[in-house]
XYZ file of C-alpha atoms in Angstrom:
575
model
C 114.168 -54.990 -97.824
C 114.359 -52.810 -100.797
C 116.687 -54.610 -103.307
C 118.141 -51.327 -103.975
C 119.135 -50.870 -100.574
C 120.993 -54.763 -100.398
C 123.395 -53.683 -103.312
C 125.347 -51.810 -101.083
C 127.839 -53.815 -99.509
C 129.757 -53.622 -96.236
C 131.818 -56.426 -96.291
C 133.784 -58.311 -99.604
C 135.697 -61.162 -99.437
C 139.525 -61.911 -99.129
C 139.385 -65.029 -101.398
C 139.134 -64.252 -105.122
C 137.266 -67.094 -106.076
C 134.197 -65.845 -103.442
C 131.625 -64.340 -104.912
C 129.762 -63.829 -102.084
C 129.357 -60.526 -100.129
C 127.666 -59.176 -96.652
C 125.085 -56.057 -97.461
C 125.545 -53.174 -95.698
C 122.062 -53.288 -94.323
C 122.663 -56.740 -92.783
C 126.049 -55.297 -91.304
C 124.874 -52.300 -89.736
C 122.078 -55.063 -88.080
C 124.551 -57.383 -87.427
C 126.691 -54.189 -84.588
C 123.515 -53.536 -83.318
C 122.418 -56.381 -81.991
C 125.546 -57.079 -81.303
C 125.379 -53.468 -79.085
C 122.469 -55.258 -77.317
C 124.363 -57.617 -75.926
C 126.826 -55.401 -74.740
C 124.436 -53.504 -73.026
C 123.468 -56.862 -70.764
C 127.012 -58.299 -70.728
C 129.304 -55.720 -70.802
C 128.175 -52.131 -69.538
C 128.422 -52.430 -65.833
C 125.099 -51.091 -63.722
C 127.122 -47.810 -62.971
C 128.107 -47.522 -66.569
C 123.956 -47.780 -67.851
C 123.395 -45.654 -65.470
C 125.887 -43.421 -66.838
C 123.991 -42.982 -70.503
C 120.933 -43.083 -69.133
C 121.201 -40.142 -66.840
C 122.847 -37.800 -69.367
C 120.744 -38.425 -72.401
C 117.696 -37.897 -69.738
C 115.791 -41.587 -70.846
C 114.764 -44.609 -68.435
C 117.849 -47.382 -68.879
C 115.643 -49.442 -71.638
C 115.305 -46.402 -73.489
C 119.130 -45.597 -73.238
C 119.526 -48.680 -74.801
C 117.848 -48.357 -78.137
C 119.009 -45.397 -79.085
C 122.819 -46.949 -77.683
C 122.192 -49.744 -80.597
C 120.619 -47.799 -82.915
C 123.619 -45.251 -83.274
C 126.039 -47.908 -82.831
C 124.080 -49.503 -85.783
C 124.862 -45.753 -87.520
C 128.897 -46.450 -87.411
C 129.581 -47.324 -91.213
C 126.541 -45.711 -92.323
C 129.391 -43.770 -94.103
C 129.669 -46.281 -96.713
C 127.151 -45.510 -98.457
C 128.939 -42.955 -100.275
C 130.729 -43.666 -104.177
C 133.767 -42.915 -102.589
C 133.396 -46.560 -101.105
C 131.384 -48.269 -102.718
C 132.435 -47.036 -106.468
C 135.753 -48.687 -106.904
C 136.377 -49.329 -110.807
C 140.252 -49.466 -110.415
C 139.727 -51.949 -107.821
C 140.417 -56.232 -107.592
C 137.721 -58.099 -109.636
C 135.999 -58.593 -106.376
C 135.777 -55.181 -106.225
C 134.706 -54.166 -109.795
C 132.212 -56.721 -109.698
C 130.565 -55.297 -106.473
C 130.484 -51.789 -108.544
C 128.520 -53.340 -111.436
C 126.084 -54.147 -109.096
C 125.599 -51.064 -107.147
C 125.794 -49.104 -111.228
C 123.046 -51.532 -112.509
C 121.301 -50.487 -108.740
C 120.390 -47.160 -109.738
C 123.464 -45.561 -108.064
C 125.699 -42.370 -109.506
C 128.831 -42.658 -109.563
C 128.997 -38.883 -108.182
C 132.220 -36.381 -107.822
C 135.037 -38.307 -109.036
C 138.064 -37.254 -106.200
C 141.191 -38.529 -106.204
C 141.589 -39.353 -102.581
C 138.255 -40.349 -100.986
C 137.092 -39.296 -97.847
C 137.477 -42.516 -94.751
C 134.153 -43.619 -94.184
C 134.380 -43.144 -90.367
C 134.753 -39.048 -91.558
C 131.843 -39.634 -93.975
C 129.930 -41.551 -91.152
C 130.285 -38.777 -88.941
C 129.491 -35.859 -91.589
C 126.441 -37.281 -92.354
C 125.252 -38.936 -89.296
C 125.033 -35.408 -87.336
C 122.589 -34.199 -90.302
C 120.844 -37.101 -90.059
C 120.323 -36.815 -85.984
C 118.928 -33.370 -86.198
C 116.647 -33.314 -89.591
C 115.002 -37.192 -89.191
C 115.350 -37.892 -85.358
C 115.055 -35.181 -83.731
C 118.098 -34.502 -81.736
C 119.954 -30.982 -79.994
C 122.942 -30.113 -82.635
C 125.265 -30.447 -79.590
C 124.079 -34.197 -78.998
C 124.062 -34.802 -82.542
C 127.983 -33.711 -83.423
C 129.147 -35.923 -80.335
C 127.345 -39.110 -81.090
C 128.441 -38.549 -85.138
C 132.074 -37.794 -83.686
C 132.143 -40.542 -81.290
C 130.363 -42.683 -84.257
C 132.665 -42.120 -87.223
C 136.020 -42.394 -84.860
C 135.296 -46.353 -84.361
C 138.500 -47.506 -86.769
C 140.987 -45.529 -83.390
C 140.860 -42.144 -84.233
C 137.922 -39.155 -83.976
C 138.082 -37.338 -87.287
C 138.784 -33.503 -87.112
C 136.086 -31.084 -87.849
C 138.584 -29.978 -90.792
C 137.993 -33.162 -92.118
C 134.193 -33.652 -91.577
C 134.181 -29.597 -93.083
C 136.323 -30.594 -95.997
C 134.571 -33.918 -97.270
C 131.169 -31.872 -96.906
C 131.312 -31.160 -100.519
C 131.954 -34.931 -101.462
C 128.904 -36.095 -100.362
C 125.596 -36.002 -102.634
C 123.472 -34.667 -99.889
C 120.223 -35.639 -102.086
C 119.486 -38.014 -104.810
C 120.001 -41.615 -104.527
C 122.776 -41.782 -102.167
C 121.197 -39.882 -99.703
C 117.579 -41.810 -100.317
C 119.358 -44.962 -99.494
C 121.276 -43.215 -95.675
C 117.976 -42.553 -94.722
C 116.105 -45.976 -95.801
C 119.087 -47.602 -94.002
C 118.728 -45.133 -91.357
C 114.897 -46.182 -90.833
C 115.486 -49.540 -91.241
C 117.989 -49.275 -88.257
C 116.120 -47.262 -86.210
C 113.074 -49.581 -86.479
C 114.932 -52.814 -85.726
C 116.371 -50.624 -82.334
C 112.340 -49.571 -81.644
C 113.820 -45.690 -81.125
C 111.078 -45.148 -83.671
C 108.690 -45.892 -80.888
C 110.137 -43.753 -78.459
C 111.172 -39.936 -77.783
C 114.465 -38.762 -78.645
C 116.881 -38.129 -75.832
C 116.214 -35.149 -73.755
C 119.761 -34.548 -72.946
C 123.492 -34.677 -74.448
C 126.879 -37.092 -74.209
C 129.370 -35.863 -71.129
C 132.892 -36.535 -72.472
C 132.513 -39.907 -70.625
C 129.910 -41.288 -72.090
C 131.134 -40.184 -75.483
C 134.260 -41.575 -74.866
C 132.207 -44.972 -73.264
C 129.796 -44.837 -76.769
C 133.502 -44.790 -78.773
C 134.929 -47.671 -77.250
C 131.612 -49.511 -77.044
C 130.967 -48.964 -81.242
C 134.416 -50.190 -81.640
C 134.327 -53.470 -79.776
C 130.703 -53.958 -81.316
C 131.796 -53.787 -84.742
C 135.062 -56.295 -84.348
C 133.029 -58.416 -82.914
C 129.960 -58.051 -84.848
C 132.821 -58.251 -88.154
C 133.659 -61.870 -87.161
C 132.658 -63.842 -90.323
C 132.667 -67.082 -89.522
C 130.607 -68.897 -87.951
C 128.818 -66.296 -86.472
C 127.869 -63.345 -88.980
C 128.805 -64.669 -92.212
C 127.894 -63.396 -95.721
C 124.533 -63.401 -96.576
C 124.320 -62.472 -100.212
C 125.812 -63.742 -103.335
C 127.378 -60.790 -105.973
C 125.155 -60.450 -109.161
C 122.092 -63.095 -107.850
C 119.041 -61.406 -106.521
C 119.028 -61.278 -103.184
C 115.924 -62.051 -101.037
C 116.530 -61.645 -96.901
C 113.742 -61.587 -94.572
C 113.818 -58.360 -92.214
C 112.749 -60.458 -89.302
C 114.551 -63.689 -89.943
C 117.897 -61.836 -90.647
C 117.184 -59.841 -87.019
C 116.657 -62.571 -85.107
C 119.464 -64.332 -86.199
C 121.652 -61.465 -85.653
C 120.220 -61.224 -81.758
C 121.357 -65.014 -81.480
C 124.281 -65.003 -83.529
C 125.574 -61.438 -81.205
C 124.887 -63.978 -77.893
C 126.978 -66.994 -79.083
C 129.787 -64.664 -80.036
C 130.107 -63.557 -76.412
C 130.181 -66.662 -76.089
C 132.392 -68.022 -78.335
C 135.517 -65.309 -77.662
C 134.739 -66.012 -73.657
C 133.568 -62.667 -72.721
C 131.311 -62.905 -70.408
C 132.771 -62.693 -66.602
C 132.125 -65.934 -64.570
C 128.931 -66.237 -62.418
C 128.528 -64.210 -59.292
C 129.346 -66.385 -55.949
C 128.300 -66.032 -52.582
C 130.471 -63.461 -50.223
C 133.148 -64.826 -49.114
C 136.354 -63.891 -46.192
C 139.901 -64.003 -46.501
C 139.741 -67.644 -44.882
C 137.785 -68.892 -47.865
C 138.912 -66.663 -51.113
C 142.644 -67.571 -49.970
C 143.254 -70.828 -48.171
C 146.752 -69.435 -47.276
C 145.373 -67.276 -44.583
C 143.880 -69.175 -41.810
C 143.590 -65.722 -39.636
C 143.636 -62.325 -41.352
C 146.176 -59.754 -39.641
C 144.482 -56.025 -38.821
C 145.020 -54.999 -41.849
C 143.136 -57.303 -44.283
C 140.000 -57.341 -41.017
C 140.166 -53.412 -41.220
C 139.433 -53.889 -45.453
C 136.741 -56.193 -44.788
C 135.088 -54.553 -42.922
C 135.895 -51.879 -45.525
C 134.423 -53.404 -47.643
C 130.877 -54.150 -45.896
C 130.484 -50.300 -44.774
C 131.395 -49.261 -48.635
C 128.262 -52.201 -49.423
C 126.646 -50.746 -52.883
C 128.634 -47.532 -52.900
C 129.725 -47.636 -56.400
C 132.630 -46.949 -57.057
C 135.078 -45.272 -55.131
C 139.083 -45.536 -54.246
C 140.825 -47.319 -51.833
C 144.506 -46.815 -51.244
C 146.232 -49.063 -49.140
C 149.749 -48.403 -47.870
C 151.362 -51.324 -45.470
C 155.036 -52.879 -45.108
C 155.610 -55.624 -47.287
C 154.226 -59.489 -46.388
C 151.584 -57.480 -44.700
C 148.327 -59.115 -46.839
C 147.904 -55.968 -49.500
C 147.706 -57.973 -52.719
C 144.871 -60.122 -50.933
C 142.801 -57.415 -49.619
C 142.774 -55.367 -52.589
C 141.359 -58.948 -54.589
C 139.143 -58.828 -51.671
C 137.678 -55.960 -52.533
C 137.751 -56.007 -56.336
C 135.643 -59.677 -55.360
C 132.877 -58.239 -53.509
C 132.623 -55.287 -56.007
C 132.142 -57.945 -58.217
C 129.264 -60.302 -56.702
C 127.399 -56.253 -56.147
C 127.629 -56.241 -60.187
C 129.505 -52.342 -59.531
C 132.181 -54.354 -61.531
C 132.805 -57.131 -64.174
C 136.892 -58.015 -63.612
C 140.240 -56.845 -62.888
C 143.351 -55.067 -64.484
C 146.393 -55.606 -62.212
C 148.711 -52.740 -63.003
C 152.783 -53.644 -62.071
C 155.330 -51.784 -62.455
C 157.246 -53.997 -64.966
C 157.089 -57.140 -67.208
C 159.088 -59.105 -64.654
C 156.759 -58.439 -61.387
C 153.384 -58.808 -64.113
C 154.859 -62.233 -64.399
C 155.202 -63.447 -61.071
C 152.037 -62.038 -60.215
C 150.451 -63.815 -63.311
C 150.149 -67.179 -61.641
C 149.427 -65.684 -58.015
C 146.200 -64.516 -59.837
C 145.455 -67.617 -61.943
C 145.607 -69.583 -58.934
C 142.913 -67.266 -56.981
C 141.137 -67.101 -59.791
C 140.544 -71.171 -59.990
C 140.014 -71.523 -56.969
C 137.549 -68.643 -56.668
C 135.335 -70.195 -59.620
C 136.563 -73.531 -59.500
C 132.586 -74.370 -58.340
C 130.617 -72.550 -61.284
C 127.984 -74.650 -61.836
C 128.169 -73.857 -65.288
C 132.003 -75.023 -66.723
C 132.190 -71.884 -67.529
C 136.120 -71.025 -68.465
C 137.520 -67.905 -67.055
C 139.388 -65.496 -69.192
C 143.072 -64.106 -68.151
C 145.184 -62.644 -69.808
C 148.991 -61.212 -69.523
C 149.729 -57.688 -70.959
C 152.921 -56.581 -71.602
C 155.661 -56.261 -74.704
C 157.166 -59.483 -74.226
C 154.140 -61.270 -72.632
C 154.442 -63.784 -75.637
C 157.929 -65.255 -73.721
C 155.882 -66.287 -70.599
C 155.844 -70.211 -70.577
C 152.492 -69.791 -68.442
C 150.161 -67.605 -70.475
C 151.682 -69.108 -73.516
C 149.633 -72.405 -71.504
C 146.816 -71.226 -70.750
C 146.671 -69.799 -74.446
C 147.041 -73.317 -75.483
C 144.110 -74.617 -73.167
C 141.839 -71.699 -74.917
C 142.897 -73.574 -78.391
C 143.520 -71.290 -81.364
C 141.557 -69.274 -83.038
C 142.145 -67.676 -86.492
C 142.309 -64.526 -86.875
C 140.515 -62.256 -87.144
C 137.927 -65.188 -86.892
C 136.404 -66.713 -83.867
C 135.956 -71.067 -84.126
C 133.318 -72.744 -82.079
C 135.625 -74.287 -79.728
C 134.142 -76.468 -77.447
C 133.884 -76.411 -73.508
C 135.750 -78.267 -70.807
C 133.235 -81.506 -69.875
C 133.744 -81.543 -66.286
C 136.096 -80.428 -63.623
C 136.748 -76.951 -62.612
C 136.277 -74.237 -64.267
C 138.724 -73.596 -66.675
C 141.576 -69.977 -66.736
C 142.737 -69.793 -70.009
C 144.068 -66.941 -72.501
C 141.146 -66.417 -74.633
C 142.620 -66.289 -78.093
C 140.664 -62.912 -79.443
C 142.021 -61.186 -76.349
C 145.661 -61.557 -77.498
C 145.199 -58.845 -79.915
C 147.327 -55.943 -78.903
C 143.692 -53.945 -79.012
C 141.611 -56.341 -77.094
C 144.006 -57.155 -73.688
C 141.847 -54.492 -71.572
C 138.776 -56.308 -72.581
C 138.997 -59.695 -71.208
C 137.662 -60.023 -67.639
C 140.907 -60.290 -65.661
C 144.359 -59.531 -67.274
C 147.578 -58.826 -65.293
C 150.118 -56.459 -66.688
C 152.362 -53.483 -67.029
C 150.406 -50.336 -65.658
C 152.234 -48.673 -69.219
C 148.966 -50.261 -70.473
C 146.358 -48.866 -68.698
C 148.764 -45.380 -69.071
C 147.635 -45.045 -72.488
C 144.409 -44.527 -71.916
C 144.928 -41.020 -71.288
C 147.750 -40.455 -74.842
C 146.520 -40.106 -77.821
C 147.264 -42.888 -79.432
C 144.611 -45.345 -81.362
C 141.601 -46.843 -80.189
C 142.751 -44.974 -76.871
C 138.789 -44.508 -76.307
C 138.705 -49.102 -76.192
C 141.088 -48.713 -73.596
C 139.484 -46.644 -71.737
C 136.310 -49.097 -72.753
C 137.606 -52.218 -70.962
C 139.074 -50.227 -67.484
C 136.058 -48.973 -67.315
C 133.679 -52.460 -66.792
C 137.262 -53.258 -64.287
C 138.110 -52.733 -60.600
C 141.773 -51.328 -61.388
C 144.603 -52.374 -59.405
C 147.707 -50.120 -59.290
C 150.303 -52.363 -57.618
C 153.639 -50.660 -56.029
C 152.535 -46.802 -56.585
C 155.602 -46.135 -54.406
C 157.728 -47.336 -58.053
C 156.695 -44.526 -60.406
C 158.643 -41.726 -61.397
C 156.944 -38.195 -61.686
C 155.939 -38.473 -65.562
C 153.903 -41.290 -64.590
C 152.630 -40.457 -61.306
C 151.661 -37.703 -63.393
C 150.031 -39.928 -66.425
C 148.357 -42.062 -62.969
C 146.689 -38.969 -61.911
C 145.485 -38.292 -65.101
C 144.217 -41.843 -65.382
C 142.250 -42.027 -61.769
C 140.585 -38.767 -62.659
C 139.478 -40.811 -65.770
C 138.548 -43.490 -64.331
C 136.506 -41.454 -61.593
C 134.507 -40.061 -64.334
C 133.911 -43.467 -65.922
C 132.490 -45.067 -63.039
C 135.160 -47.575 -62.306
C 136.436 -48.381 -58.709
C 140.705 -48.527 -58.199
C 142.625 -49.845 -55.732
C 146.395 -48.670 -55.229
C 148.217 -50.293 -53.347
C 152.048 -49.062 -51.692
C 154.292 -49.723 -49.480
C 154.333 -45.977 -48.670
C 153.814 -42.624 -50.202
C 154.396 -38.769 -49.201
C 151.507 -37.433 -48.094
C 151.110 -34.577 -51.244
C 151.402 -38.096 -53.548
C 148.489 -39.690 -52.044
C 147.285 -36.335 -51.848
C 147.215 -35.692 -55.169
C 145.743 -39.503 -56.098
C 143.304 -38.878 -54.206
C 141.863 -35.441 -55.471
C 142.162 -36.422 -59.258
C 139.721 -39.255 -58.729
C 137.628 -37.496 -56.830
C 137.667 -34.592 -59.558
C 136.388 -37.227 -62.335
C 134.045 -38.948 -59.649
C 132.472 -35.423 -58.679
C 132.887 -33.040 -61.236
C 134.629 -30.714 -58.885
C 137.203 -28.563 -59.409
C 138.456 -28.499 -56.012
C 136.756 -31.674 -54.261
C 136.462 -31.492 -50.167
C 140.176 -32.845 -48.774
C 141.096 -36.050 -48.049
C 141.704 -36.783 -44.005
C 144.917 -37.498 -42.714
C 145.961 -41.116 -40.873
C 149.265 -42.326 -39.264
C 151.204 -45.151 -41.249
C 149.900 -48.302 -42.075
C 146.924 -46.713 -42.920
C 143.636 -47.397 -45.631
C 142.413 -44.413 -46.816
C 139.062 -44.298 -49.380
C 137.550 -41.810 -51.540
C 133.564 -42.366 -52.813
C 131.053 -39.736 -54.566
C 129.909 -38.618 -50.755
C 132.671 -39.133 -48.310
C 136.369 -39.476 -47.815
C 138.048 -41.049 -44.912
C 141.470 -42.349 -43.878
C 141.818 -44.624 -40.907
C 145.281 -46.019 -39.428
C 146.061 -49.938 -38.562
C 148.381 -51.452 -36.517
C 150.963 -53.500 -38.753
C 151.444 -57.219 -38.275
C 154.207 -59.122 -36.303
C 155.320 -60.411 -39.931
C 157.757 -57.341 -39.868
C 158.798 -56.770 -36.025
C 162.210 -57.293 -35.440
C 163.775 -57.078 -31.958
C 166.717 -54.609 -32.015
C 168.952 -53.721 -29.052
C 172.038 -50.734 -28.641
C 175.084 -51.690 -27.058
C 177.303 -49.763 -26.682
C 181.213 -51.082 -27.630
C 183.333 -48.767 -25.709
C 185.709 -48.403 -28.255
C 188.081 -44.897 -28.507
C 190.203 -44.150 -30.947
C 193.332 -45.919 -29.384
C 191.871 -49.211 -29.332
C 192.129 -49.368 -32.887
C 189.686 -48.612 -36.370
C 185.621 -48.503 -34.644
C 185.032 -50.065 -37.650
C 186.782 -53.309 -37.497
C 185.737 -53.187 -33.905
C 182.432 -53.649 -35.076
C 182.843 -56.391 -37.461
C 184.826 -58.598 -34.889
C 181.461 -58.002 -32.758
C 179.528 -58.989 -35.342
C 181.474 -61.982 -36.213
C 181.168 -62.708 -32.873
C 177.574 -62.856 -32.646
C 177.371 -65.091 -35.576
């Protein structure tokens, strides 16, 4: 590996007495290797098919290109505005001397150097067209997706403004080409054809989320991706050995943060999933049959409307469990209307997960998060965090696995960061945590990336006002486009509200502006939408909500006194 390339840095130590650094090429390889691991362990089969179909590639080829693109995320650091810091800290000045000694010029002076993400978008767009035979549309989509890995997509104006600051020839341009060539060899794209298609809005959003998450994980310095070189010293890094180590470290990092969803379990009915249910009611039997009917038809929206106490929550978990077994989803997020209802459901979900995955052969840990603004005040959530063990931020410790017994349900420390909660395999929280996925907030694509791999359960949908219901429609449209299965639970929904929710999901799922109408059925009912069908079925309510009433004419007239007082006397007499 060229020592001039190794002189370029991506990470410097925070401690002033350390003189190590992480070469830029090493960090690019780290993130590419994490992306390879996330392709297998973080994306559903539907998401992998979405990428492959959009790009006109086989899935194994799409995996290579995604790893390559993710690795390019910091190519904008090969830029004098980032590498040259003569007025910075002592460590930054030492890194600057190293870069200058390697023959890189200072470049055009600028009072305000461009952010390296914007520079990445600028240089990747032209690089992919000129060196890797991408279409301009695909190159633009990839460049903006990877350039936004710090939370916001760069604007076209930002990219145009930074273009004059970026040398298009000379040592800096040569370095960027060499970095890309090294990365192409590592990921294998130099041996396969360039993509024939382009990225849809949904797949570009997934790519942006994937790159951000891979960058976060690939930046966990200790013990997984430590600095590989020393400032001012001759660096000797064997490329093949480094890549092999990075691939091992990527999987170790995913294990350390409890990224993996628990192992698949055999299919189970209500009695096995919920020991308190000796015999499922009519609603639950219908949902069980619907789960079998849907089979591998993923994704799907299922709306369950029934009175309180009919077991809608258990029905939703049965659907999520079947979809997990089929490999279509790798976790669940339950969205509740308030913090109080989230706290109330959290313990029930924990009990379910302990029961469902308690016999896992590998004693795996199941990461469960409570997501709302005051989650830290929950005693039960705090206890789960204590079981997980404290992990330093941003580094991840090498905690031991449980020695035996049932699988532990813990609140993985890495996921408790405010931007990462929806990445945990299982979560319970307020609906706003999901609705932020359709608002213009930083790292919005990370939220959508997290939701895309899970079954999303929207509970008590009747409790949302007009504003939140409109956001919910937009969220359902996004989830349909991303291939996410959704279960909506409600005591009852007005027909127009149910129709709008189903139509929104169907638009995202099918891409049709006016998808086919959803059938009606009497209440209580179950409604479903897939890519190929929409249906609704009435189900008889159980006896749990039944009440015997009788009307009795009391025969009171105005001459007998106040009718209200007479009625009160009669009721008191009945006890």
